[in-house]
Each structure stands twice: as C-alpha cells, then as structure tokens.
JSON list of C-alpha atoms in Angstrom, two decimals:
[
{"chain": "V", "resi": 1, "resn": "MET", "atom": "CA", "xyz": [-46.25, -99.82, 22.35]},
{"chain": "V", "resi": 2, "resn": "THR", "atom": "CA", "xyz": [-43.25, -98.19, 22.85]},
{"chain": "V", "resi": 3, "resn": "ALA", "atom": "CA", "xyz": [-42.81, -97.05, 26.75]},
{"chain": "V", "resi": 4, "resn": "PRO", "atom": "CA", "xyz": [-43.21, -93.26, 28.02]},
{"chain": "V", "resi": 5, "resn": "ASN", "atom": "CA", "xyz": [-40.04, -91.45, 27.80]},
{"chain": "V", "resi": 6, "resn": "ALA", "atom": "CA", "xyz": [-38.84, -90.66, 31.29]},
{"chain": "V", "resi": 7, "resn": "THR", "atom": "CA", "xyz": [-37.29, -87.26, 30.65]},
{"chain": "V", "resi": 8, "resn": "THR", "atom": "CA", "xyz": [-40.52, -85.76, 30.48]},
{"chain": "V", "resi": 9, "resn": "ASP", "atom": "CA", "xyz": [-41.07, -86.18, 34.05]},
{"chain": "V", "resi": 10, "resn": "PRO", "atom": "CA", "xyz": [-39.96, -83.41, 35.99]},
{"chain": "V", "resi": 11, "resn": "GLY", "atom": "CA", "xyz": [-38.58, -85.35, 38.96]},
{"chain": "V", "resi": 12, "resn": "PHE", "atom": "CA", "xyz": [-36.36, -87.40, 36.45]},
{"chain": "V", "resi": 13, "resn": "PHE", "atom": "CA", "xyz": [-33.77, -84.72, 36.75]},
{"chain": "V", "resi": 14, "resn": "ASP", "atom": "CA", "xyz": [-33.52, -84.03, 40.49]},
{"chain": "V", "resi": 15, "resn": "GLY", "atom": "CA", "xyz": [-30.14, -84.30, 41.41]},
{"chain": "V", "resi": 16, "resn": "ARG", "atom": "CA", "xyz": [-28.95, -84.95, 38.05]},
{"chain": "V", "resi": 17, "resn": "TYR", "atom": "CA", "xyz": [-26.35, -83.27, 36.98]},
{"chain": "V", "resi": 18, "resn": "MET", "atom": "CA", "xyz": [-24.34, -83.76, 33.53]},
{"chain": "V", "resi": 19, "resn": "VAL", "atom": "CA", "xyz": [-20.51, -82.46, 33.09]},
{"chain": "V", "resi": 20, "resn": "GLU", "atom": "CA", "xyz": [-18.43, -82.15, 30.04]},
{"chain": "V", "resi": 21, "resn": "ILE", "atom": "CA", "xyz": [-14.95, -83.23, 30.83]},
{"chain": "V", "resi": 22, "resn": "THR", "atom": "CA", "xyz": [-12.52, -80.95, 29.95]},
{"chain": "V", "resi": 23, "resn": "ASP", "atom": "CA", "xyz": [-8.98, -82.42, 31.17]},
{"chain": "V", "resi": 24, "resn": "TRP", "atom": "CA", "xyz": [-7.65, -85.52, 32.94]},
{"chain": "V", "resi": 25, "resn": "ASN", "atom": "CA", "xyz": [-4.96, -87.06, 34.76]},
{"chain": "V", "resi": 26, "resn": "TRP", "atom": "CA", "xyz": [-4.09, -90.37, 36.42]},
{"chain": "V", "resi": 27, "resn": "GLY", "atom": "CA", "xyz": [-1.78, -90.12, 39.14]},
{"chain": "V", "resi": 28, "resn": "LEU", "atom": "CA", "xyz": [0.27, -92.46, 41.16]},
{"chain": "V", "resi": 29, "resn": "HIS", "atom": "CA", "xyz": [1.77, -91.80, 44.05]},
{"chain": "V", "resi": 30, "resn": "VAL", "atom": "CA", "xyz": [4.40, -94.03, 45.42]},
{"chain": "V", "resi": 31, "resn": "GLY", "atom": "CA", "xyz": [6.98, -93.81, 48.40]},
{"chain": "V", "resi": 32, "resn": "LEU", "atom": "CA", "xyz": [7.94, -95.24, 51.70]},
{"chain": "V", "resi": 33, "resn": "SER", "atom": "CA", "xyz": [4.86, -95.29, 54.52]},
{"chain": "V", "resi": 34, "resn": "HIS", "atom": "CA", "xyz": [5.34, -93.22, 57.18]},
{"chain": "V", "resi": 35, "resn": "ASP", "atom": "CA", "xyz": [6.04, -95.22, 60.87]},
{"chain": "V", "resi": 36, "resn": "THR", "atom": "CA", "xyz": [3.01, -93.98, 62.37]},
{"chain": "V", "resi": 37, "resn": "THR", "atom": "CA", "xyz": [0.84, -95.87, 58.93]},
{"chain": "V", "resi": 38, "resn": "PRO", "atom": "CA", "xyz": [-0.88, -98.68, 60.12]},
{"chain": "V", "resi": 39, "resn": "VAL", "atom": "CA", "xyz": [0.49, -102.13, 59.11]},
{"chain": "V", "resi": 40, "resn": "GLU", "atom": "CA", "xyz": [-2.86, -103.05, 56.88]},
{"chain": "V", "resi": 41, "resn": "TYR", "atom": "CA", "xyz": [-2.26, -99.64, 54.83]},
{"chain": "V", "resi": 42, "resn": "ARG", "atom": "CA", "xyz": [1.54, -100.49, 53.82]},
{"chain": "V", "resi": 43, "resn": "PHE", "atom": "CA", "xyz": [1.93, -102.02, 50.09]},
{"chain": "V", "resi": 44, "resn": "GLN", "atom": "CA", "xyz": [4.38, -104.90, 50.94]},
{"chain": "V", "resi": 45, "resn": "GLY", "atom": "CA", "xyz": [5.14, -103.86, 54.07]},
{"chain": "V", "resi": 46, "resn": "GLY", "atom": "CA", "xyz": [5.99, -100.25, 53.77]},
{"chain": "V", "resi": 47, "resn": "LEU", "atom": "CA", "xyz": [4.98, -98.59, 50.85]},
{"chain": "V", "resi": 48, "resn": "ALA", "atom": "CA", "xyz": [2.48, -95.82, 50.74]},
{"chain": "V", "resi": 49, "resn": "TYR", "atom": "CA", "xyz": [0.98, -96.78, 47.00]},
{"chain": "V", "resi": 50, "resn": "ALA", "atom": "CA", "xyz": [-1.85, -94.68, 45.43]},
{"chain": "V", "resi": 51, "resn": "ARG", "atom": "CA", "xyz": [-3.65, -94.66, 42.59]},
{"chain": "V", "resi": 52, "resn": "SER", "atom": "CA", "xyz": [-6.22, -91.60, 41.19]},
{"chain": "V", "resi": 53, "resn": "ILE", "atom": "CA", "xyz": [-7.91, -89.82, 38.03]},
{"chain": "V", "resi": 54, "resn": "GLU", "atom": "CA", "xyz": [-8.44, -86.60, 38.29]},
{"chain": "V", "resi": 55, "resn": "MET", "atom": "CA", "xyz": [-10.15, -84.35, 36.05]},
{"chain": "V", "resi": 56, "resn": "ALA", "atom": "CA", "xyz": [-11.32, -81.15, 35.40]},
{"chain": "V", "resi": 57, "resn": "ALA", "atom": "CA", "xyz": [-14.97, -80.76, 33.79]},
{"chain": "V", "resi": 58, "resn": "ARG", "atom": "CA", "xyz": [-17.88, -77.99, 33.16]},
{"chain": "V", "resi": 59, "resn": "VAL", "atom": "CA", "xyz": [-21.47, -78.51, 34.30]},
{"chain": "V", "resi": 60, "resn": "ARG", "atom": "CA", "xyz": [-24.06, -78.89, 31.04]},
{"chain": "V", "resi": 61, "resn": "ALA", "atom": "CA", "xyz": [-27.12, -79.21, 33.15]},
{"chain": "V", "resi": 62, "resn": "PRO", "atom": "CA", "xyz": [-28.70, -78.38, 34.89]},
{"chain": "V", "resi": 63, "resn": "SER", "atom": "CA", "xyz": [-29.04, -75.06, 33.36]},
{"chain": "V", "resi": 64, "resn": "THR", "atom": "CA", "xyz": [-28.76, -72.96, 36.85]},
{"chain": "V", "resi": 65, "resn": "HIS", "atom": "CA", "xyz": [-25.26, -74.50, 37.01]},
{"chain": "V", "resi": 66, "resn": "ARG", "atom": "CA", "xyz": [-24.29, -74.68, 33.33]},
{"chain": "V", "resi": 67, "resn": "GLY", "atom": "CA", "xyz": [-20.42, -73.85, 32.62]},
{"chain": "V", "resi": 68, "resn": "LYS", "atom": "CA", "xyz": [-19.27, -74.04, 36.49]},
{"chain": "V", "resi": 69, "resn": "LEU", "atom": "CA", "xyz": [-15.92, -75.43, 36.81]},
{"chain": "V", "resi": 70, "resn": "MET", "atom": "CA", "xyz": [-15.75, -78.95, 38.96]},
{"chain": "V", "resi": 71, "resn": "ARG", "atom": "CA", "xyz": [-12.75, -81.03, 40.21]},
{"chain": "V", "resi": 72, "resn": "ILE", "atom": "CA", "xyz": [-13.47, -84.92, 40.08]},
{"chain": "V", "resi": 73, "resn": "TRP", "atom": "CA", "xyz": [-11.36, -87.41, 41.74]},
{"chain": "V", "resi": 74, "resn": "ILE", "atom": "CA", "xyz": [-11.78, -91.25, 40.97]},
{"chain": "V", "resi": 75, "resn": "SER", "atom": "CA", "xyz": [-10.39, -93.44, 43.49]},
{"chain": "V", "resi": 76, "resn": "PRO", "atom": "CA", "xyz": [-10.07, -97.36, 42.59]},
{"chain": "V", "resi": 77, "resn": "PHE", "atom": "CA", "xyz": [-11.01, -99.75, 45.46]},
{"chain": "V", "resi": 78, "resn": "GLY", "atom": "CA", "xyz": [-10.57, -103.28, 46.03]},
{"chain": "V", "resi": 79, "resn": "PRO", "atom": "CA", "xyz": [-12.70, -106.49, 46.42]},
{"chain": "V", "resi": 80, "resn": "GLU", "atom": "CA", "xyz": [-12.75, -106.05, 50.00]},
{"chain": "V", "resi": 81, "resn": "VAL", "atom": "CA", "xyz": [-14.73, -102.77, 50.00]},
{"chain": "V", "resi": 82, "resn": "SER", "atom": "CA", "xyz": [-18.16, -103.62, 50.52]},
{"chain": "V", "resi": 83, "resn": "PHE", "atom": "CA", "xyz": [-21.42, -101.60, 50.11]},
{"chain": "V", "resi": 84, "resn": "GLY", "atom": "CA", "xyz": [-25.04, -102.01, 50.80]},
{"chain": "V", "resi": 85, "resn": "SER", "atom": "CA", "xyz": [-26.38, -102.20, 54.75]},
{"chain": "V", "resi": 86, "resn": "ASP", "atom": "CA", "xyz": [-22.90, -103.38, 55.58]},
{"chain": "V", "resi": 87, "resn": "GLY", "atom": "CA", "xyz": [-20.75, -101.66, 53.79]},
{"chain": "V", "resi": 88, "resn": "LEU", "atom": "CA", "xyz": [-20.43, -97.46, 52.00]},
{"chain": "V", "resi": 89, "resn": "ASP", "atom": "CA", "xyz": [-24.03, -96.56, 51.12]},
{"chain": "V", "resi": 90, "resn": "ASP", "atom": "CA", "xyz": [-22.84, -94.44, 48.24]},
{"chain": "V", "resi": 91, "resn": "VAL", "atom": "CA", "xyz": [-20.67, -94.66, 44.92]},
{"chain": "V", "resi": 92, "resn": "GLY", "atom": "CA", "xyz": [-19.27, -91.09, 45.85]},
{"chain": "V", "resi": 93, "resn": "ARG", "atom": "CA", "xyz": [-19.92, -87.40, 47.56]},
{"chain": "V", "resi": 94, "resn": "PHE", "atom": "CA", "xyz": [-20.49, -84.16, 45.74]},
{"chain": "V", "resi": 95, "resn": "TYR", "atom": "CA", "xyz": [-20.21, -80.90, 47.17]},
{"chain": "V", "resi": 96, "resn": "GLU", "atom": "CA", "xyz": [-20.51, -77.64, 46.08]},
{"chain": "V", "resi": 97, "resn": "ARG", "atom": "CA", "xyz": [-17.90, -74.70, 46.99]},
{"chain": "V", "resi": 98, "resn": "SER", "atom": "CA", "xyz": [-17.40, -71.47, 46.92]},
{"chain": "V", "resi": 99, "resn": "GLY", "atom": "CA", "xyz": [-14.68, -71.32, 44.52]},
{"chain": "V", "resi": 100, "resn": "ASP", "atom": "CA", "xyz": [-10.93, -73.54, 45.39]},
{"chain": "V", "resi": 101, "resn": "ALA", "atom": "CA", "xyz": [-7.55, -72.30, 44.21]},
{"chain": "V", "resi": 102, "resn": "TYR", "atom": "CA", "xyz": [-8.48, -73.94, 40.87]},
{"chain": "V", "resi": 103, "resn": "GLY", "atom": "CA", "xyz": [-11.63, -71.70, 40.75]},
{"chain": "V", "resi": 104, "resn": "SER", "atom": "CA", "xyz": [-14.21, -74.62, 40.77]},
{"chain": "V", "resi": 105, "resn": "ASP", "atom": "CA", "xyz": [-17.57, -74.38, 42.01]},
{"chain": "V", "resi": 106, "resn": "PHE", "atom": "CA", "xyz": [-18.05, -78.30, 42.80]},
{"chain": "V", "resi": 107, "resn": "GLU", "atom": "CA", "xyz": [-15.76, -81.08, 43.80]},
{"chain": "V", "resi": 108, "resn": "LEU", "atom": "CA", "xyz": [-16.89, -84.73, 43.49]},
{"chain": "V", "resi": 109, "resn": "SER", "atom": "CA", "xyz": [-14.90, -87.79, 44.38]},
{"chain": "V", "resi": 110, "resn": "LEU", "atom": "CA", "xyz": [-16.21, -91.45, 43.37]},
{"chain": "V", "resi": 111, "resn": "HIS", "atom": "CA", "xyz": [-15.15, -94.72, 43.72]},
{"chain": "V", "resi": 112, "resn": "LEU", "atom": "CA", "xyz": [-14.46, -97.03, 41.41]},
{"chain": "V", "resi": 113, "resn": "PRO", "atom": "CA", "xyz": [-13.69, -100.83, 41.06]},
{"chain": "V", "resi": 114, "resn": "GLU", "atom": "CA", "xyz": [-9.99, -101.34, 40.51]},
{"chain": "V", "resi": 115, "resn": "SER", "atom": "CA", "xyz": [-10.89, -103.49, 37.82]},
{"chain": "V", "resi": 116, "resn": "ALA", "atom": "CA", "xyz": [-12.56, -101.35, 35.77]},
{"chain": "V", "resi": 117, "resn": "LEU", "atom": "CA", "xyz": [-9.43, -98.40, 36.36]},
{"chain": "V", "resi": 118, "resn": "GLY", "atom": "CA", "xyz": [-7.64, -99.96, 33.29]},
{"chain": "V", "resi": 119, "resn": "PRO", "atom": "CA", "xyz": [-10.88, -99.92, 31.12]},
{"chain": "V", "resi": 120, "resn": "ALA", "atom": "CA", "xyz": [-11.98, -96.22, 32.26]},
{"chain": "V", "resi": 121, "resn": "VAL", "atom": "CA", "xyz": [-8.67, -95.02, 31.84]},
{"chain": "V", "resi": 122, "resn": "THR", "atom": "CA", "xyz": [-8.71, -96.29, 28.01]},
{"chain": "V", "resi": 123, "resn": "CYS", "atom": "CA", "xyz": [-12.16, -94.92, 27.56]},
{"chain": "V", "resi": 124, "resn": "LEU", "atom": "CA", "xyz": [-10.74, -91.36, 28.80]},
{"chain": "V", "resi": 125, "resn": "SER", "atom": "CA", "xyz": [-7.89, -90.97, 26.48]},
{"chain": "V", "resi": 126, "resn": "SER", "atom": "CA", "xyz": [-9.91, -91.87, 23.71]},
{"chain": "V", "resi": 127, "resn": "VAL", "atom": "CA", "xyz": [-13.91, -91.55, 23.91]},
{"chain": "V", "resi": 128, "resn": "TRP", "atom": "CA", "xyz": [-15.52, -90.41, 27.11]},
{"chain": "V", "resi": 129, "resn": "LYS", "atom": "CA", "xyz": [-16.09, -86.62, 27.51]},
{"chain": "V", "resi": 130, "resn": "TYR", "atom": "CA", "xyz": [-19.54, -86.50, 29.72]},
{"chain": "V", "resi": 131, "resn": "LEU", "atom": "CA", "xyz": [-20.11, -87.74, 32.78]},
{"chain": "V", "resi": 132, "resn": "ASP", "atom": "CA", "xyz": [-23.74, -87.94, 33.92]},
{"chain": "V", "resi": 133, "resn": "ILE", "atom": "CA", "xyz": [-24.24, -88.05, 38.21]},
{"chain": "V", "resi": 134, "resn": "TRP", "atom": "CA", "xyz": [-27.15, -88.90, 40.31]},
{"chain": "V", "resi": 135, "resn": "THR", "atom": "CA", "xyz": [-27.08, -87.58, 44.08]},
{"chain": "V", "resi": 136, "resn": "VAL", "atom": "CA", "xyz": [-29.07, -87.11, 46.74]},
{"chain": "V", "resi": 137, "resn": "ASP", "atom": "CA", "xyz": [-28.76, -84.74, 49.85]},
{"chain": "V", "resi": 138, "resn": "ASP", "atom": "CA", "xyz": [-27.90, -81.03, 49.43]},
{"chain": "V", "resi": 139, "resn": "PRO", "atom": "CA", "xyz": [-24.13, -80.54, 47.61]},
{"chain": "V", "resi": 140, "resn": "LYS", "atom": "CA", "xyz": [-24.35, -77.43, 49.78]},
{"chain": "V", "resi": 141, "resn": "ASP", "atom": "CA", "xyz": [-23.76, -79.71, 52.85]},
{"chain": "V", "resi": 142, "resn": "ARG", "atom": "CA", "xyz": [-22.62, -82.74, 51.14]},
{"chain": "V", "resi": 143, "resn": "ALA", "atom": "CA", "xyz": [-24.51, -85.19, 48.71]},
{"chain": "V", "resi": 144, "resn": "SER", "atom": "CA", "xyz": [-24.18, -88.41, 48.16]},
{"chain": "V", "resi": 145, "resn": "VAL", "atom": "CA", "xyz": [-23.62, -89.93, 44.78]},
{"chain": "V", "resi": 146, "resn": "THR", "atom": "CA", "xyz": [-25.91, -92.92, 44.11]},
{"chain": "V", "resi": 147, "resn": "ALA", "atom": "CA", "xyz": [-25.02, -93.69, 40.53]},
{"chain": "V", "resi": 148, "resn": "PHE", "atom": "CA", "xyz": [-22.23, -92.03, 37.95]},
{"chain": "V", "resi": 149, "resn": "SER", "atom": "CA", "xyz": [-21.89, -92.59, 34.22]},
{"chain": "V", "resi": 150, "resn": "PHE", "atom": "CA", "xyz": [-19.32, -92.25, 31.27]},
{"chain": "V", "resi": 151, "resn": "SER", "atom": "CA", "xyz": [-20.27, -91.26, 27.79]},
{"chain": "V", "resi": 152, "resn": "ALA", "atom": "CA", "xyz": [-18.82, -90.31, 24.29]},
{"chain": "V", "resi": 153, "resn": "SER", "atom": "CA", "xyz": [-22.28, -88.36, 23.63]},
{"chain": "V", "resi": 154, "resn": "ILE", "atom": "CA", "xyz": [-25.27, -87.21, 24.50]},
{"chain": "V", "resi": 155, "resn": "HIS", "atom": "CA", "xyz": [-28.31, -89.66, 24.98]},
{"chain": "V", "resi": 156, "resn": "PRO", "atom": "CA", "xyz": [-30.69, -87.91, 22.59]},
{"chain": "V", "resi": 157, "resn": "ASN", "atom": "CA", "xyz": [-33.53, -87.80, 25.08]},
{"chain": "V", "resi": 158, "resn": "LEU", "atom": "CA", "xyz": [-30.99, -85.08, 27.11]},
{"chain": "V", "resi": 159, "resn": "ILE", "atom": "CA", "xyz": [-29.84, -83.18, 24.58]},
{"chain": "V", "resi": 160, "resn": "ASP", "atom": "CA", "xyz": [-32.53, -80.25, 25.21]},
{"chain": "V", "resi": 161, "resn": "TRP", "atom": "CA", "xyz": [-31.48, -80.46, 29.07]},
{"chain": "V", "resi": 162, "resn": "ALA", "atom": "CA", "xyz": [-27.81, -80.30, 28.14]},
{"chain": "V", "resi": 163, "resn": "GLY", "atom": "CA", "xyz": [-28.40, -77.30, 26.38]},
{"chain": "V", "resi": 164, "resn": "GLU", "atom": "CA", "xyz": [-25.94, -75.88, 23.59]},
{"chain": "V", "resi": 165, "resn": "PRO", "atom": "CA", "xyz": [-22.31, -76.69, 23.19]},
{"chain": "V", "resi": 166, "resn": "LEU", "atom": "CA", "xyz": [-20.23, -75.12, 25.96]},
{"chain": "V", "resi": 167, "resn": "GLU", "atom": "CA", "xyz": [-18.22, -72.13, 24.57]},
{"chain": "V", "resi": 168, "resn": "ALA", "atom": "CA", "xyz": [-14.69, -72.61, 24.71]},
{"chain": "V", "resi": 169, "resn": "ARG", "atom": "CA", "xyz": [-12.55, -71.28, 27.85]}
]
C-alpha cells in the first residue's frame, strides 16, 4: 500500500515558497575591528571577518507571487550557536518588501551551519537551482523560516504547484 500524496492536502502549501535561483555571490569581508567592537566579536584579537552568500531569485510558487524578485542572504554560524528552547527558534527570517534599490519584493535571511558552507558553495556553483522555504507568520510583518531546502530539480509532486518555467528577464 502506498502512502497518500501529501501535496493533495491544501494545508501542505501553507507558508511554503519555491524560488528559482538566478544569481549568487560568495562575499568575504576582512578588515580591522573598530575600537568599539566587543572583544568576543573580533577575529584573532582585532579583525572584523564576515562571510556570507548573497543570492537573487524569482518566486515560482505560490502563484500569487509568481515571478516576484527575492534577495537572499545566507550567513554561516559556528558550533556555539544553539537552537530550540535555549537558542534560536528559527533558521531564518522572511520579509515582504515594497521594492528595494534592487527591485526586490521579498528578502530572506537564512542560517547555515559553518561546516556546510563549503559544500553549499560547491553545489550552488554546479547543480542547485531551486530553494524551498517553509515559513510561519506573515511576511509583511516578519515571518520565521522553519525549514529550507535546496535542490537541482523540482520534485515531481510539486511540478503542478511550481507551474511552467519562468520566462527570462
């Protein structure tokens, strides 16, 4: 006996978005820390050091937002960060915008384990094309991201929801 297809339940898609990645960049900033920077935030005693992935994407689904632009930032975190009752209660934040300097309709910030940064960059440069995002709350206010998943293709159960390929811009 096969399990029922979860995508036939309308609630399956509540708070879910699928975006198609159109561009990405791996940023690296190294500089001297400002005197007011707390010691615990300085790298090797006196450096400001930050790595992040910035992406541009277009919404595939839900259809009410199809084709809208999204800017995405992925920030790595180390083993000292905890989740759950004694730590963070989400893996990112999702915001609806009325258009920023880049013309984006949405902004997304995601947390990624530092140990996954290398493989993520490798996969972004070679196979990943899509990002699925699960949210709670209203993105007009600030939605919490409860899960996210990258993939090279759209799962067969999601093809109808994702719709036809987006037209090039």
